[in-house]
PDB file of C-alpha atoms in Angstrom:
ATOM      1  CA  MET A   1       4.090   7.375 -38.327  1.00 39.00           C
ATOM      2  CA  GLY A   2       4.566   6.693 -34.670  1.00 42.00           C
ATOM      3  CA  ARG A   3       2.697   6.703 -31.448  1.00 44.00           C
ATOM      4  CA  TRP A   4       0.845   9.782 -30.257  1.00 44.00           C
ATOM      5  CA  HIS A   5      -0.299  11.218 -26.979  1.00 45.00           C
ATOM      6  CA  HIS A   6      -2.748  14.040 -26.604  1.00 46.00           C
ATOM      7  CA  CYS A   7      -2.730  15.464 -23.133  1.00 48.00           C
ATOM      8  CA  PHE A   8      -4.840  18.363 -22.069  1.00 49.00           C
ATOM      9  CA  GLY A   9      -5.489  20.409 -18.998  1.00 52.00           C
ATOM     10  CA  LEU A  10      -6.290  23.930 -17.956  1.00 54.00           C
ATOM     11  CA  SER A  11      -3.728  26.690 -17.881  1.00 58.00           C
ATOM     12  CA  GLN A  12      -3.555  29.167 -15.020  1.00 67.00           C
ATOM     13  CA  HIS A  13      -6.033  31.336 -16.939  1.00 68.00           C
ATOM     14  CA  GLY A  14      -8.600  28.579 -17.511  1.00 65.00           C
ATOM     15  CA  GLU A  15      -7.630  27.989 -21.136  1.00 69.00           C
ATOM     16  CA  VAL A  16      -7.413  24.454 -22.494  1.00 69.00           C
ATOM     17  CA  LEU A  17      -3.841  23.379 -23.100  1.00 66.00           C
ATOM     18  CA  PHE A  18      -2.973  20.580 -25.548  1.00 68.00           C
ATOM     19  CA  VAL A  19       0.411  18.886 -25.631  1.00 73.00           C
ATOM     20  CA  GLU A  20       1.255  16.631 -28.541  1.00 74.00           C
ATOM     21  CA  SER A  21       4.110  14.159 -28.283  1.00 78.00           C
ATOM     22  CA  ILE A  22       5.107  11.948 -31.202  1.00 81.00           C
ATOM     23  CA  CYS A  23       7.359   8.908 -30.923  1.00 86.00           C
ATOM     24  CA  ASP A  24       8.132   6.570 -33.796  1.00 87.00           C
ATOM     25  CA  ASP A  25      10.841   4.463 -32.143  1.00 92.00           C
ATOM     26  CA  PRO A  26       9.451   0.892 -31.886  1.00 93.00           C
ATOM     27  CA  ALA A  27      11.675   0.019 -28.910  1.00 94.00           C
ATOM     28  CA  ILE A  28      10.455   3.026 -26.908  1.00 93.00           C
ATOM     29  CA  ILE A  29       6.846   2.321 -27.850  1.00 92.00           C
ATOM     30  CA  GLU A  30       7.101  -1.324 -26.775  1.00 93.00           C
ATOM     31  CA  GLU A  31       8.824  -0.437 -23.508  1.00 92.00           C
ATOM     32  CA  ASN A  32       6.167   2.183 -22.769  1.00 90.00           C
ATOM     33  CA  ILE A  33       3.421  -0.377 -23.387  1.00 91.00           C
ATOM     34  CA  LYS A  34       5.132  -2.802 -21.002  1.00 91.00           C
ATOM     35  CA  GLN A  35       5.606  -0.172 -18.289  1.00 89.00           C
ATOM     36  CA  VAL A  36       2.219   1.533 -18.531  1.00 88.00           C
ATOM     37  CA  LYS A  37      -0.380  -0.563 -20.317  1.00 87.00           C
ATOM     38  CA  LEU A  38       0.288  -3.948 -18.705  1.00 85.00           C
ATOM     39  CA  SER A  39      -1.080  -2.619 -15.410  1.00 88.00           C
ATOM     40  CA  SER A  40      -4.285  -1.472 -17.120  1.00 88.00           C
ATOM     41  CA  PRO A  41      -7.500  -3.347 -16.262  1.00 90.00           C
ATOM     42  CA  ASP A  42      -7.792  -4.087 -20.003  1.00 88.00           C
ATOM     43  CA  TYR A  43      -4.859  -6.485 -19.726  1.00 89.00           C
ATOM     44  CA  LYS A  44      -5.443  -8.062 -16.323  1.00 89.00           C
ATOM     45  CA  GLY A  45      -4.664 -11.762 -16.532  1.00 90.00           C
ATOM     46  CA  ARG A  46      -3.167 -11.528 -20.026  1.00 91.00           C
ATOM     47  CA  GLY A  47       0.419 -12.329 -20.927  1.00 91.00           C
ATOM     48  CA  GLN A  48       2.925  -9.602 -21.743  1.00 91.00           C
ATOM     49  CA  ASP A  49       3.361 -10.619 -25.396  1.00 93.00           C
ATOM     50  CA  GLU A  50      -0.401 -10.784 -25.922  1.00 93.00           C
ATOM     51  CA  ALA A  51      -0.934  -7.372 -24.298  1.00 92.00           C
ATOM     52  CA  VAL A  52       1.830  -5.729 -26.337  1.00 92.00           C
ATOM     53  CA  ALA A  53       0.484  -7.198 -29.585  1.00 94.00           C
ATOM     54  CA  ASP A  54      -3.042  -6.066 -28.730  1.00 94.00           C
ATOM     55  CA  PHE A  55      -1.986  -2.523 -27.899  1.00 93.00           C
ATOM     56  CA  LEU A  56       0.094  -2.267 -31.067  1.00 94.00           C
ATOM     57  CA  LYS A  57      -3.116  -3.126 -32.968  1.00 94.00           C
ATOM     58  CA  ARG A  58      -4.895  -0.343 -31.053  1.00 92.00           C
ATOM     59  CA  ILE A  59      -2.207   2.093 -32.167  1.00 90.00           C
ATOM     60  CA  GLU A  60      -2.869   1.113 -35.790  1.00 91.00           C
ATOM     61  CA  CYS A  61      -6.576   1.865 -35.254  1.00 92.00           C
ATOM     62  CA  TYR A  62      -5.735   5.235 -33.668  1.00 88.00           C
ATOM     63  CA  LYS A  63      -3.741   6.167 -36.788  1.00 86.00           C
ATOM     64  CA  ALA A  64      -6.899   5.951 -38.914  1.00 88.00           C
ATOM     65  CA  THR A  65      -8.505   8.908 -37.121  1.00 88.00           C
ATOM     66  CA  TYR A  66      -5.452  10.802 -35.876  1.00 82.00           C
ATOM     67  CA  GLU A  67      -5.245  14.481 -36.777  1.00 81.00           C
ATOM     68  CA  PRO A  68      -2.055  16.293 -35.751  1.00 77.00           C
ATOM     69  CA  LEU A  69      -2.271  19.677 -34.117  1.00 74.00           C
ATOM     70  CA  ASP A  70      -1.795  22.526 -36.566  1.00 76.00           C
ATOM     71  CA  ASP A  71       0.650  25.271 -35.557  1.00 73.00           C
ATOM     72  CA  GLU A  72      -1.546  27.970 -37.089  1.00 77.00           C
ATOM     73  CA  LEU A  73      -5.082  26.722 -36.476  1.00 73.00           C
ATOM     74  CA  ASP A  74      -4.586  25.360 -32.970  1.00 65.00           C
ATOM     75  CA  ARG A  75      -3.142  28.439 -31.269  1.00 63.00           C
TER      76      ARG A  75
END
């Protein structure tokens, strides 16, 4: 399994909109962590390698509770 994003917002009609994006390419995941997560307050003052390793551990934790959207149930 790869990395997941769940984004949500309101449509023009006030309905909740979920977008699910799945990526399982380790190079893309690592680059995304470097570009986005390193500027997070969670990683202020921490080295790049340490931050990447920590966030990869977070991803493993997310996998334990992840439930993909269902094409039929989540319409």
